[in-house]
Every structure is written in C-alpha cells, then in structure tokens.
N, CA, C and O atoms as a Tripos MOL2 file, in Angstrom:
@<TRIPOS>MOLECULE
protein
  272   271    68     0     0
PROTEIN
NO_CHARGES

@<TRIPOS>ATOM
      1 N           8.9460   14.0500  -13.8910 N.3       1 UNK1
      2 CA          8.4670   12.9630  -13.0560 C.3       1 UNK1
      3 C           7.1510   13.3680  -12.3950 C.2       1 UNK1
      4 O           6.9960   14.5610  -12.1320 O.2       1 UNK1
      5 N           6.2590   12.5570  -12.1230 N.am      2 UNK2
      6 CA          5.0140   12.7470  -11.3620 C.3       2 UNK2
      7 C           5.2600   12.7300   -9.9760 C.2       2 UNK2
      8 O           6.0930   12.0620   -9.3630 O.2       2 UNK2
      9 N           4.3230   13.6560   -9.4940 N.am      3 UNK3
     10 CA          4.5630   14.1960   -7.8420 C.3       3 UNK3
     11 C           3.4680   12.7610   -7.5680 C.2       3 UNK3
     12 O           2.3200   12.8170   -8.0090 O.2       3 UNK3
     13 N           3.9230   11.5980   -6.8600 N.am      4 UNK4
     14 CA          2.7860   10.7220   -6.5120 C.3       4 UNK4
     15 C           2.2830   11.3660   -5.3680 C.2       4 UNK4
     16 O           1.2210   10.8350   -5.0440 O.2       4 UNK4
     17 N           2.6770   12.5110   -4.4400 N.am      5 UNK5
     18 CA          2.2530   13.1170   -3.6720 C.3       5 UNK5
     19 C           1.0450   13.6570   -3.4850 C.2       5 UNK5
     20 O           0.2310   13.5540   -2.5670 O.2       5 UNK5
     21 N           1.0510   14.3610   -4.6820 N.am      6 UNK6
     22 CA         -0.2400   15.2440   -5.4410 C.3       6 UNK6
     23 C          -1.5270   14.5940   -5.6090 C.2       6 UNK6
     24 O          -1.7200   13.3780   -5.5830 O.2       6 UNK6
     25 N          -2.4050   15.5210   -5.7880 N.am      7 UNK7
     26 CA         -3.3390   15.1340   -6.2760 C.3       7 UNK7
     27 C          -3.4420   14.6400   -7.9380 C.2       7 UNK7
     28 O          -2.9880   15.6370   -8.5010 O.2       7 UNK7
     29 N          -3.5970   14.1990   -8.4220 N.am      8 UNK8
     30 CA         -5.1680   13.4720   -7.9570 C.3       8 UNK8
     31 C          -4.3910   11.9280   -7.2710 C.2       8 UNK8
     32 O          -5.1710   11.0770   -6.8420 O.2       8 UNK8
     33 N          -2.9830   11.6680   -7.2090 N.am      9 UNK9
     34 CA         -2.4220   10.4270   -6.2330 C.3       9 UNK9
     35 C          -2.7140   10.0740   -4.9870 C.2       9 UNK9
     36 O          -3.2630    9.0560   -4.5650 O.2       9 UNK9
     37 N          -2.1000   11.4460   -4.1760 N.am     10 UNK10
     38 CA         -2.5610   11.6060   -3.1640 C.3      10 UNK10
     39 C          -1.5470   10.6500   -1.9170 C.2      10 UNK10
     40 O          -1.6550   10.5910   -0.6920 O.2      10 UNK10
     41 N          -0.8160   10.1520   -2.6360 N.am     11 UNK11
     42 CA         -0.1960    8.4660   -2.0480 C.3      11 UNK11
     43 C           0.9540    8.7480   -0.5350 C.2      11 UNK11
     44 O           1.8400    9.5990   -0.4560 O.2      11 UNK11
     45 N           0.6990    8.0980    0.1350 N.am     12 UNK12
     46 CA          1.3920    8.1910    1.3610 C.3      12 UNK12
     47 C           3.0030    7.4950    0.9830 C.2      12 UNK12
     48 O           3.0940    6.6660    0.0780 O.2      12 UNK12
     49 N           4.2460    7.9430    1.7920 N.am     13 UNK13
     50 CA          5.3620    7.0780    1.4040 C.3      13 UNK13
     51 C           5.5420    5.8000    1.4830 C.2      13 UNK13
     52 O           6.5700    5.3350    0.9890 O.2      13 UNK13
     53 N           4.6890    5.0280    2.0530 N.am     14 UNK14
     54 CA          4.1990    3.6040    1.7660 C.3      14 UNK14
     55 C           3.8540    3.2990    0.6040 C.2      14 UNK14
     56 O           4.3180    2.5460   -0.2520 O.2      14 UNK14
     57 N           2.8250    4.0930    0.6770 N.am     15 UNK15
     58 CA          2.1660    3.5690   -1.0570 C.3      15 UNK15
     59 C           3.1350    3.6430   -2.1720 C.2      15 UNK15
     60 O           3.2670    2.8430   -3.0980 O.2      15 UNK15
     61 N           4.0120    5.0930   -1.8560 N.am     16 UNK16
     62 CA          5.0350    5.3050   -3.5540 C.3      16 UNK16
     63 C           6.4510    4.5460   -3.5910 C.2      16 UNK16
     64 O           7.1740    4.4420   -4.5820 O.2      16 UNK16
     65 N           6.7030    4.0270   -2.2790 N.am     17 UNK17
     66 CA          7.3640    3.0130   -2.2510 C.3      17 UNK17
     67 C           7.4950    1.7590   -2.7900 C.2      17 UNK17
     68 O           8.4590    1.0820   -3.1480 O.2      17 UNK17
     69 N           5.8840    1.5480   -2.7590 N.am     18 UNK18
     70 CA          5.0500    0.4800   -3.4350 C.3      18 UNK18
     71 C           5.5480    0.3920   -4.4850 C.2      18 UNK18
     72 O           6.2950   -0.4020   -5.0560 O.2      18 UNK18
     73 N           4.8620    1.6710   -4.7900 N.am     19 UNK19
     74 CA          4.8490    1.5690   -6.5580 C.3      19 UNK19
     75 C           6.3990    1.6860   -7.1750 C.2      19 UNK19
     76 O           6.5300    1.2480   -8.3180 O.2      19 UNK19
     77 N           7.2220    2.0690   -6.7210 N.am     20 UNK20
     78 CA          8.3800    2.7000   -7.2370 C.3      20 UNK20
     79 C           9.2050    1.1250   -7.3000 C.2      20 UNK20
     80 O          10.0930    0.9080   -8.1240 O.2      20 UNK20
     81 N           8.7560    0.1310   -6.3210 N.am     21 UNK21
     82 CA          9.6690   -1.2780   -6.1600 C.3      21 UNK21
     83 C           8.9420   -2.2490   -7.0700 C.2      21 UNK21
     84 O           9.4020   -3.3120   -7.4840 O.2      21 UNK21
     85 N           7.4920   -1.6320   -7.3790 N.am     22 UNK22
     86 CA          6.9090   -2.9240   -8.3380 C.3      22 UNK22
     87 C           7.0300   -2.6170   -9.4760 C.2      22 UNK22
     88 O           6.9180   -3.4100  -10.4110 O.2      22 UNK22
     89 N           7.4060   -0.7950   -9.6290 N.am     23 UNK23
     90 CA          7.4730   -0.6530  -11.4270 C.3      23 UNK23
     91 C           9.0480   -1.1840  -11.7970 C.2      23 UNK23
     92 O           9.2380   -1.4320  -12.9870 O.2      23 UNK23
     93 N          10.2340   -1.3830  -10.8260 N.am     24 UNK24
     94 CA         11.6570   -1.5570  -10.7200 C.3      24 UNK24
     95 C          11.6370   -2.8030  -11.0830 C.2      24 UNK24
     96 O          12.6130   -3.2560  -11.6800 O.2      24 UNK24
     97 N          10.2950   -3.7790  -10.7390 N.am     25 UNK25
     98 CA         10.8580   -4.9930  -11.1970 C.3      25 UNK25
     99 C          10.2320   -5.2780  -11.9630 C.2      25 UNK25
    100 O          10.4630   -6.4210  -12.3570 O.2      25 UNK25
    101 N           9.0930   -4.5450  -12.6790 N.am     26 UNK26
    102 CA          8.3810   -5.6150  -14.1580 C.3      26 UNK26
    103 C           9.4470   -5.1060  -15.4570 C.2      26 UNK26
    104 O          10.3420   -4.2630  -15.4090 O.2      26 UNK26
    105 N           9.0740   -5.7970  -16.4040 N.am     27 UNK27
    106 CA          9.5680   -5.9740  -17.3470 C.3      27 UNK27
    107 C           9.2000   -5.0150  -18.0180 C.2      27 UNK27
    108 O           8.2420   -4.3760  -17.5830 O.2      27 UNK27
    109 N           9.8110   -4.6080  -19.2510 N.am     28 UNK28
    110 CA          9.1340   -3.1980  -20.2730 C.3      28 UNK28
    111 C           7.8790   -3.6690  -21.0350 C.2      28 UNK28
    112 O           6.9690   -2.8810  -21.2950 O.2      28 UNK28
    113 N           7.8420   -5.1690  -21.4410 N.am     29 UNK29
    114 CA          6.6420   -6.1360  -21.6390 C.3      29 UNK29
    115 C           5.8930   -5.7000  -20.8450 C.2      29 UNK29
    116 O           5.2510   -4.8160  -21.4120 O.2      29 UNK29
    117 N           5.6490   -5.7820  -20.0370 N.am     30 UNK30
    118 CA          4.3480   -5.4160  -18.7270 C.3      30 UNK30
    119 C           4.4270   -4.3130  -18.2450 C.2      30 UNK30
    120 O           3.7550   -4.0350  -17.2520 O.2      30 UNK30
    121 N           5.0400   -3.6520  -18.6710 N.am     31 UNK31
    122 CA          4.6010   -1.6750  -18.1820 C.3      31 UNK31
    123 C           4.0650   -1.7910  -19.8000 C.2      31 UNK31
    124 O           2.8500   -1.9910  -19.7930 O.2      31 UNK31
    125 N           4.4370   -1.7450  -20.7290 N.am     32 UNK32
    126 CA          3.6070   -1.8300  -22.2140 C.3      32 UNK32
    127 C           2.2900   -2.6030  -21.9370 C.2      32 UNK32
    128 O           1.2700   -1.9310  -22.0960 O.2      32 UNK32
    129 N           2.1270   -3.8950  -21.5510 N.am     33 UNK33
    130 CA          0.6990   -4.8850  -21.2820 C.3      33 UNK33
    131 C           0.1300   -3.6320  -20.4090 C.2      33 UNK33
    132 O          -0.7450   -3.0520  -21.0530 O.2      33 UNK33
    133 N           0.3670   -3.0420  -19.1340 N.am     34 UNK34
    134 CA         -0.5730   -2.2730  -18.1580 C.3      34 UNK34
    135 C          -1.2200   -0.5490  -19.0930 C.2      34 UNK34
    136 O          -1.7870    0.4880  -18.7470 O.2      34 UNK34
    137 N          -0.6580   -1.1740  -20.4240 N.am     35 UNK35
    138 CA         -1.0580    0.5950  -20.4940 C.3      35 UNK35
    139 C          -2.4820   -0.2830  -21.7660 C.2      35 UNK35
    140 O          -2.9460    0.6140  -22.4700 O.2      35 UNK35
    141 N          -2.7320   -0.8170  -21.8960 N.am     36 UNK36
    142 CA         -3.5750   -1.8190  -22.7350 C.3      36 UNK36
    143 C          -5.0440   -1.9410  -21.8910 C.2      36 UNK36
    144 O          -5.2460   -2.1920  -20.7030 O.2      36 UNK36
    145 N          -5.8400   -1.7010  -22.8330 N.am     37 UNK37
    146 CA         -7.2290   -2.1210  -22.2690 C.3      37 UNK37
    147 C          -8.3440   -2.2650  -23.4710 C.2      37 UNK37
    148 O          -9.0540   -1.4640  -24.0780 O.2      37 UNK37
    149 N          -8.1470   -3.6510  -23.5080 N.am     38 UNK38
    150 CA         -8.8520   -4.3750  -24.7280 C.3      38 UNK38
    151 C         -10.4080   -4.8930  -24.1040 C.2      38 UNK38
    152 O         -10.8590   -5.0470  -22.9690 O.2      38 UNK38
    153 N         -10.8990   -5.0500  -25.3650 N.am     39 UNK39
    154 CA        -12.2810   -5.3880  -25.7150 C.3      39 UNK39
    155 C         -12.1600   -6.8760  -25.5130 C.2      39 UNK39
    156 O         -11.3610   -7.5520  -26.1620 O.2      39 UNK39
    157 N         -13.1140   -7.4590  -24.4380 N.am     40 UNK40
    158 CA        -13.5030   -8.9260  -24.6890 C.3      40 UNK40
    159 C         -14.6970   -9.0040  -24.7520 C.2      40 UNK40
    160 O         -15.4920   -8.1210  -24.4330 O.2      40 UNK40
    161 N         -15.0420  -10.5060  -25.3420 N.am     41 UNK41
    162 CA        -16.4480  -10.8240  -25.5860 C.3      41 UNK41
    163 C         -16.3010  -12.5780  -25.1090 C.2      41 UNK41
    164 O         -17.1180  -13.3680  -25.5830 O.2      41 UNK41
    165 N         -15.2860  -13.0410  -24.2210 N.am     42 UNK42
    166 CA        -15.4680  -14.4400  -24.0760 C.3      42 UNK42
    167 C         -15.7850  -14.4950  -23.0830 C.2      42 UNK42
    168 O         -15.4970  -13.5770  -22.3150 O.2      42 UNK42
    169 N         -16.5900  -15.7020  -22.6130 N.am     43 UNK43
    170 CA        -16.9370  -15.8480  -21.4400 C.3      43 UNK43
    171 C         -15.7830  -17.1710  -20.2520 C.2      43 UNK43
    172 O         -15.6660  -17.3600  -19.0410 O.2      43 UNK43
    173 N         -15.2470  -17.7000  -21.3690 N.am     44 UNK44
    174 CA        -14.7210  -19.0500  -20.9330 C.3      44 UNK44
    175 C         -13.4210  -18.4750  -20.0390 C.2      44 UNK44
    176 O         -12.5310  -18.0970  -20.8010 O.2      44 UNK44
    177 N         -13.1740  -18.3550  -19.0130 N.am     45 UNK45
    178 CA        -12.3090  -18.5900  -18.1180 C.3      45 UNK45
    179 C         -10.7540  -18.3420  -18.3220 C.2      45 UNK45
    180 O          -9.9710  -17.3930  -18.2960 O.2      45 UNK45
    181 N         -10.7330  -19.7280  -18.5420 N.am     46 UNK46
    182 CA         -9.2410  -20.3500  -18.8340 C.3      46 UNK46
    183 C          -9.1500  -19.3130  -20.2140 C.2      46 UNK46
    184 O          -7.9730  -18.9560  -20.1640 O.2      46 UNK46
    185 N          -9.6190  -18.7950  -21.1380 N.am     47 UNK47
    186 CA         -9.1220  -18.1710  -22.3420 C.3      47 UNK47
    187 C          -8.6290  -16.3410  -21.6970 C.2      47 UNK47
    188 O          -7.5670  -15.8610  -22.0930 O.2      47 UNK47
    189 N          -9.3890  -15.6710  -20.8920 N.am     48 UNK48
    190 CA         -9.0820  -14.6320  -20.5440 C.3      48 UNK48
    191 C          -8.3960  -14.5860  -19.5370 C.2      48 UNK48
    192 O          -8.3660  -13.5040  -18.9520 O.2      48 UNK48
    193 N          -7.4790  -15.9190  -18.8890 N.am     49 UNK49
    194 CA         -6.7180  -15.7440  -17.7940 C.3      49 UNK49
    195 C          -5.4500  -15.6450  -18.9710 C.2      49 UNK49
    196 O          -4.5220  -14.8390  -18.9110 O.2      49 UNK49
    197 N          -5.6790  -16.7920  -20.1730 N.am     50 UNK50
    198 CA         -4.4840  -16.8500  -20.8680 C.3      50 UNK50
    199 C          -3.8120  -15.5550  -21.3380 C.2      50 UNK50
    200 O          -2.6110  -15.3010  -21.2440 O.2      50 UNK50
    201 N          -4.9450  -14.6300  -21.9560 N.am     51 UNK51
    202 CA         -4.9070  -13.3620  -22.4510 C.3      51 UNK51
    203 C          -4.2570  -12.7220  -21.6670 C.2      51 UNK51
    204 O          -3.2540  -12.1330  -22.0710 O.2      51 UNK51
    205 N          -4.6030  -12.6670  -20.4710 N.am     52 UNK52
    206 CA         -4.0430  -11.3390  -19.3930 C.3      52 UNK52
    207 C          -2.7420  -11.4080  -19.4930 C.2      52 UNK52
    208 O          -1.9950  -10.5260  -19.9180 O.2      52 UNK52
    209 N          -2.2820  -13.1290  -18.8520 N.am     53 UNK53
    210 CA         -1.1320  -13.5840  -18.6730 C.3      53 UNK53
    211 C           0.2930  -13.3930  -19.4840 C.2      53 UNK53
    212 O           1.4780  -13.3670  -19.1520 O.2      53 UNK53
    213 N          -0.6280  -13.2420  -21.0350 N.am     54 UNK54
    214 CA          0.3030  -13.6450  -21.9340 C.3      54 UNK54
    215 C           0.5800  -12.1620  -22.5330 C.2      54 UNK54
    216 O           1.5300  -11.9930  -23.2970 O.2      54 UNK54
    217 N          -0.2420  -11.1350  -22.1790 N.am     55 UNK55
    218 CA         -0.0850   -9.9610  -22.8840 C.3      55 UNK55
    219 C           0.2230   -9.2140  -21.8550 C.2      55 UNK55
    220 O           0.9570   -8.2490  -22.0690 O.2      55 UNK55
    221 N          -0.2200   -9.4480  -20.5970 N.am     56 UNK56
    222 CA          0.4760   -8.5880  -19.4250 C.3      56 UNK56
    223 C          -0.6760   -7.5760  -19.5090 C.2      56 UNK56
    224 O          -0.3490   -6.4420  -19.1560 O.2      56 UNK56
    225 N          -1.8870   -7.7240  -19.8780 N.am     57 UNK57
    226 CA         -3.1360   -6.8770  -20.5220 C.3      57 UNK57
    227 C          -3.2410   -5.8350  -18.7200 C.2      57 UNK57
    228 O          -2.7380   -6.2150  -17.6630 O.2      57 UNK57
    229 N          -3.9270   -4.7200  -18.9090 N.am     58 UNK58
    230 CA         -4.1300   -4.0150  -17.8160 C.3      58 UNK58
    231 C          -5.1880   -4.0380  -17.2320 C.2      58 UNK58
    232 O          -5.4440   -3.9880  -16.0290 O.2      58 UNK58
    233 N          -6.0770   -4.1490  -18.4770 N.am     59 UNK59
    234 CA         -7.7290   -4.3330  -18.0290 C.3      59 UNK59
    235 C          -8.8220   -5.2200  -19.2520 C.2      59 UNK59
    236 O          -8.1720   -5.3560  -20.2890 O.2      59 UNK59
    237 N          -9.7170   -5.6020  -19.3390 N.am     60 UNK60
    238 CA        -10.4190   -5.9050  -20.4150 C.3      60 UNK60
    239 C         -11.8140   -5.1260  -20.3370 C.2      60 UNK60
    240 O         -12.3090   -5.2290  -19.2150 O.2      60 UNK60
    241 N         -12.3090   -4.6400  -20.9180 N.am     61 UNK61
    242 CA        -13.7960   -4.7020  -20.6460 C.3      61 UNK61
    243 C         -14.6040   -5.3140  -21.5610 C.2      61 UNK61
    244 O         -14.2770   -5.2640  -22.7460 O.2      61 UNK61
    245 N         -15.8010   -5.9950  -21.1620 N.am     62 UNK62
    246 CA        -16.3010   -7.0620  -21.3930 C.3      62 UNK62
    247 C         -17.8200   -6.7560  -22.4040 C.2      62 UNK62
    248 O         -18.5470   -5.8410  -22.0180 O.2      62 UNK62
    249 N         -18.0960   -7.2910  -23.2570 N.am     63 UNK63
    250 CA        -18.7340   -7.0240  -24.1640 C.3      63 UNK63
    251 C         -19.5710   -8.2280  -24.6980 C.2      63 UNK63
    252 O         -19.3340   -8.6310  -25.8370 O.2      63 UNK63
    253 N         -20.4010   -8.7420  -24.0470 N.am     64 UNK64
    254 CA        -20.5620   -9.9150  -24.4920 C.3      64 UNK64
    255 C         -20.9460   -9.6690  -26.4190 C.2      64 UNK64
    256 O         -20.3690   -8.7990  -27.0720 O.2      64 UNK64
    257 N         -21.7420  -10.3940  -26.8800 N.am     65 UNK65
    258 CA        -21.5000  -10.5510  -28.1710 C.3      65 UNK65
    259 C         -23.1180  -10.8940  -27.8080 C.2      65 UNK65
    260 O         -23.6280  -11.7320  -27.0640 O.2      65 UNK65
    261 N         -23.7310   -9.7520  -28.7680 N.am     66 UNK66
    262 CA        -25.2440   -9.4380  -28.3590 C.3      66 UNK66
    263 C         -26.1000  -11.2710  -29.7120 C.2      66 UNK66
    264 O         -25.6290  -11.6220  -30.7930 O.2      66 UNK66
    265 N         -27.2670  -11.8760  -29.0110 N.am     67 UNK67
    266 CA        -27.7700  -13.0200  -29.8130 C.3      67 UNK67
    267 C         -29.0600  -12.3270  -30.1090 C.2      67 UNK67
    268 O         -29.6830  -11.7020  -29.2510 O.2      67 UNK67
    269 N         -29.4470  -12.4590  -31.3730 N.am     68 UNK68
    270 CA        -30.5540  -11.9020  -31.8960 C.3      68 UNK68
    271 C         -31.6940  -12.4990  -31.9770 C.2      68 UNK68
    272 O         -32.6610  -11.9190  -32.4690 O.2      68 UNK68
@<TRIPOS>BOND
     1     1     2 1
     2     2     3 1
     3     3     4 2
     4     3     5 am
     5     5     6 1
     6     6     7 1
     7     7     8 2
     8     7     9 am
     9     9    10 1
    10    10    11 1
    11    11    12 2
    12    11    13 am
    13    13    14 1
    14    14    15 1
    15    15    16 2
    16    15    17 am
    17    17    18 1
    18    18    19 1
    19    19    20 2
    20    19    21 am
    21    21    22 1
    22    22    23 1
    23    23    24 2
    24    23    25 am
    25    25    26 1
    26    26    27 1
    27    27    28 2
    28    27    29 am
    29    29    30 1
    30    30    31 1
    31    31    32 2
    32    31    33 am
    33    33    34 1
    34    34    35 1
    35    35    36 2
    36    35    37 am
    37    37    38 1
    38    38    39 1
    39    39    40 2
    40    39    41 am
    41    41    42 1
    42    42    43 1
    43    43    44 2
    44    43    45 am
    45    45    46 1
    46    46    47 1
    47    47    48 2
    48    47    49 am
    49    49    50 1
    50    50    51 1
    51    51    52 2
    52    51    53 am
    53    53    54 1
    54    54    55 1
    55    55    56 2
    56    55    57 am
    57    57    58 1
    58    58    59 1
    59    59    60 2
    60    59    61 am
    61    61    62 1
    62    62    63 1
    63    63    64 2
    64    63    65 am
    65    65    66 1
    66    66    67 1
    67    67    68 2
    68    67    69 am
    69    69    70 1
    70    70    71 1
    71    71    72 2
    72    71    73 am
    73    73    74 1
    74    74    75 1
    75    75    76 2
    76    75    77 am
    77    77    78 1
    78    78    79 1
    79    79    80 2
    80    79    81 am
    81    81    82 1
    82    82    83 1
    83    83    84 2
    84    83    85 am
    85    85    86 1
    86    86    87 1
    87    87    88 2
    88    87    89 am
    89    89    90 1
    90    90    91 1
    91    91    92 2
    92    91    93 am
    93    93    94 1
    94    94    95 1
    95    95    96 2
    96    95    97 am
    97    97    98 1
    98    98    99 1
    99    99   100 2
   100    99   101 am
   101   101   102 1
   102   102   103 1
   103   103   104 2
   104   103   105 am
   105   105   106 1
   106   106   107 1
   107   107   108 2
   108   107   109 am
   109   109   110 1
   110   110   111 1
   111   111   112 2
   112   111   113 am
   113   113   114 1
   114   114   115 1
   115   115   116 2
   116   115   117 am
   117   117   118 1
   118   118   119 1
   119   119   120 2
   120   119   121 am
   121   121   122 1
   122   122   123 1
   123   123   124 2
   124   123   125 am
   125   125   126 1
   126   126   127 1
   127   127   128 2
   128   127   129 am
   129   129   130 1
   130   130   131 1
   131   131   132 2
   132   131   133 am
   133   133   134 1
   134   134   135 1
   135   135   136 2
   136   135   137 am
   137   137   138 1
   138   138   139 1
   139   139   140 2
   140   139   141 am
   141   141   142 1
   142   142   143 1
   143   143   144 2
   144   143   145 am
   145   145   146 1
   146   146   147 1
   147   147   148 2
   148   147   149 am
   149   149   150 1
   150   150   151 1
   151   151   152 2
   152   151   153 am
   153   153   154 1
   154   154   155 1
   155   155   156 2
   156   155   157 am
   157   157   158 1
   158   158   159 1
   159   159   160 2
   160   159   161 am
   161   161   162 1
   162   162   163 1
   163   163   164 2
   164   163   165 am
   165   165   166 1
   166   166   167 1
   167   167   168 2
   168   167   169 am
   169   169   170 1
   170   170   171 1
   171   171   172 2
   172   171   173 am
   173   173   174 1
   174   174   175 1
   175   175   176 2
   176   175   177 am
   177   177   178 1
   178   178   179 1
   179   179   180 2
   180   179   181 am
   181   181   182 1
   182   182   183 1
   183   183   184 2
   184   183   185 am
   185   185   186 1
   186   186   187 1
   187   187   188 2
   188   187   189 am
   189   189   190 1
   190   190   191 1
   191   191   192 2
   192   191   193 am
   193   193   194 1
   194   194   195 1
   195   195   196 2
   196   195   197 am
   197   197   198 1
   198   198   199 1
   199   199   200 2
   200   199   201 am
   201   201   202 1
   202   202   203 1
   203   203   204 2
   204   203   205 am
   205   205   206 1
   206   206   207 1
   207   207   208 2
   208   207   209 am
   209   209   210 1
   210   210   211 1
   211   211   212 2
   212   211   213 am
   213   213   214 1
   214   214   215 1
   215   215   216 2
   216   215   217 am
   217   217   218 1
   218   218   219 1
   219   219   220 2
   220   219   221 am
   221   221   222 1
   222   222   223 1
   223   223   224 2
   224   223   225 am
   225   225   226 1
   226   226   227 1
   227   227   228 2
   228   227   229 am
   229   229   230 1
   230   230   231 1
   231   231   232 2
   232   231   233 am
   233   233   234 1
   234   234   235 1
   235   235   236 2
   236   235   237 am
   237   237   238 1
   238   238   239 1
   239   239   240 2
   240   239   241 am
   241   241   242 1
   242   242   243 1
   243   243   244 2
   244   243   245 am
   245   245   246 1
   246   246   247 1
   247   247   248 2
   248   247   249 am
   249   249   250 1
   250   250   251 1
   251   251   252 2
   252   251   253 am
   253   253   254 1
   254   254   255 1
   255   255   256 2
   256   255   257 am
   257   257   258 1
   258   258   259 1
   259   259   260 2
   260   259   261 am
   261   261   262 1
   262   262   263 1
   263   263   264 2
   264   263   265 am
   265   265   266 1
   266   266   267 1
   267   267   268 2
   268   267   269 am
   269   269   270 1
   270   270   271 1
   271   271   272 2
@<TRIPOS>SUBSTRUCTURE
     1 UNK1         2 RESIDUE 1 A UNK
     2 UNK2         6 RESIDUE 1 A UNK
     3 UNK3        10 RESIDUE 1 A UNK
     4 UNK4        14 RESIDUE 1 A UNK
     5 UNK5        18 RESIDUE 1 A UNK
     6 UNK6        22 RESIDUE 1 A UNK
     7 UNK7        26 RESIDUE 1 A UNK
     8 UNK8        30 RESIDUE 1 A UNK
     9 UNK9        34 RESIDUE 1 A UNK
    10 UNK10       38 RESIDUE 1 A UNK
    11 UNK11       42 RESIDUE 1 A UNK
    12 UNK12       46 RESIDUE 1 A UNK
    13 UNK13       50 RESIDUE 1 A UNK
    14 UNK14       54 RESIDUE 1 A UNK
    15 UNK15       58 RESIDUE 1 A UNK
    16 UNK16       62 RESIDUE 1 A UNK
    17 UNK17       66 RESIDUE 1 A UNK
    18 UNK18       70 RESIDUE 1 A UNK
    19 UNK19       74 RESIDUE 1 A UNK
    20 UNK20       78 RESIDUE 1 A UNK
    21 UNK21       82 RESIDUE 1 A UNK
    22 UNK22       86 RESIDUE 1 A UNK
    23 UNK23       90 RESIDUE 1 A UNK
    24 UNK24       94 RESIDUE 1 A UNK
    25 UNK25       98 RESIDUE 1 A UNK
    26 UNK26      102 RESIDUE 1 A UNK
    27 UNK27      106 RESIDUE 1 A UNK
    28 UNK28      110 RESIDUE 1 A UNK
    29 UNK29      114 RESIDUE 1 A UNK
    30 UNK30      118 RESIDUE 1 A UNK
    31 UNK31      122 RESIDUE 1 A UNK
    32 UNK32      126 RESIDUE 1 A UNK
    33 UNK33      130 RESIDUE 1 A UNK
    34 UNK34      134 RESIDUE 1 A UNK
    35 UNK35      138 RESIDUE 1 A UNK
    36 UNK36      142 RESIDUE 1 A UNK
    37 UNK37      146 RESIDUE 1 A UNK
    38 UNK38      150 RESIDUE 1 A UNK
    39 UNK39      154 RESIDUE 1 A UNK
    40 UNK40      158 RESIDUE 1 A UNK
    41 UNK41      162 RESIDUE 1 A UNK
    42 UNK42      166 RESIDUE 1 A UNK
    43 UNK43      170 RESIDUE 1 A UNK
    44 UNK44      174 RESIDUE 1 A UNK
    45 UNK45      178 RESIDUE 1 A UNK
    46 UNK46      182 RESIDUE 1 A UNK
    47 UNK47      186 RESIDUE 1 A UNK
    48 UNK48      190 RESIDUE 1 A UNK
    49 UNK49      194 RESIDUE 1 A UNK
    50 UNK50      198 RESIDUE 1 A UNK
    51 UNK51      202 RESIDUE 1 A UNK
    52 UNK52      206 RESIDUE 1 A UNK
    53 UNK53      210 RESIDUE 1 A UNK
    54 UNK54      214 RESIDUE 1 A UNK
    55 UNK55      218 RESIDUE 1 A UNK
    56 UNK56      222 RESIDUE 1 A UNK
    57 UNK57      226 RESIDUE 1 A UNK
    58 UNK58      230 RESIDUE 1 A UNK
    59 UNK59      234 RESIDUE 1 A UNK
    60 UNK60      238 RESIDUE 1 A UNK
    61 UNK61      242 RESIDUE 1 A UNK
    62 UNK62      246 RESIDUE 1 A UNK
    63 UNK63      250 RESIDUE 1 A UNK
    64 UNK64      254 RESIDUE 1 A UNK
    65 UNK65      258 RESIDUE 1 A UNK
    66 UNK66      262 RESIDUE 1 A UNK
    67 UNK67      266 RESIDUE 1 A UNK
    68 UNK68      270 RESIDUE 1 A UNK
C-alpha cells in the first residue's frame, strides 16, 4: 500500500480520508477511466464533455489538428 503520508503525497488525514472515501465509491470503470490520458484534437464542447463522461477519461491533452 502507498504511505499517502510520504513524500512525494505529503497528504494530511483530511486529505487521505478524502481520497480513501472517493476511491470506496467509484466504480472499477472509473479507477480504469482515471488512469487514461488521451489525445484530443476537438474543439467543440459538448463532444469532449461526452468523452470524459462516458469513458471516465482522467485527462486529455489537447492537440489541435495543425491547417496548412
């Protein structure tokens, strides 16, 4: 198990409390979506809220799609 104590955490018993009650209630879907960090290139809104939502995504980073 990880010392959330430690460095590089550092986390006060508030904080690992935190974490210990929000990882208790997601789903194995969304501890799998948070370990994810995909490539986007859209700009439209409503399409990368869908993405997050629907994949439980952790992060995107953004890439637009270079015009020549």
């Amino acid at each position: 198990m990880v010392n959330l104590k430690e460095v590089p955490f550092s986390l006060q018993p508030e904080d690992i409390d935190w974490v210990t009650s929000t990882l208790a209630e997601m789903t194995l879907e969304e501890k799998i979506g948070q370990m994810i960090c995909t490539r986007g290139a859209a700009k439209d809104e409503h399409t990368l809220k869908e993405l997050v939502s629907r994949f439980h995504i952790g992060a995107i980073m953004y890439r637009p799609i270079p015009i020549f």
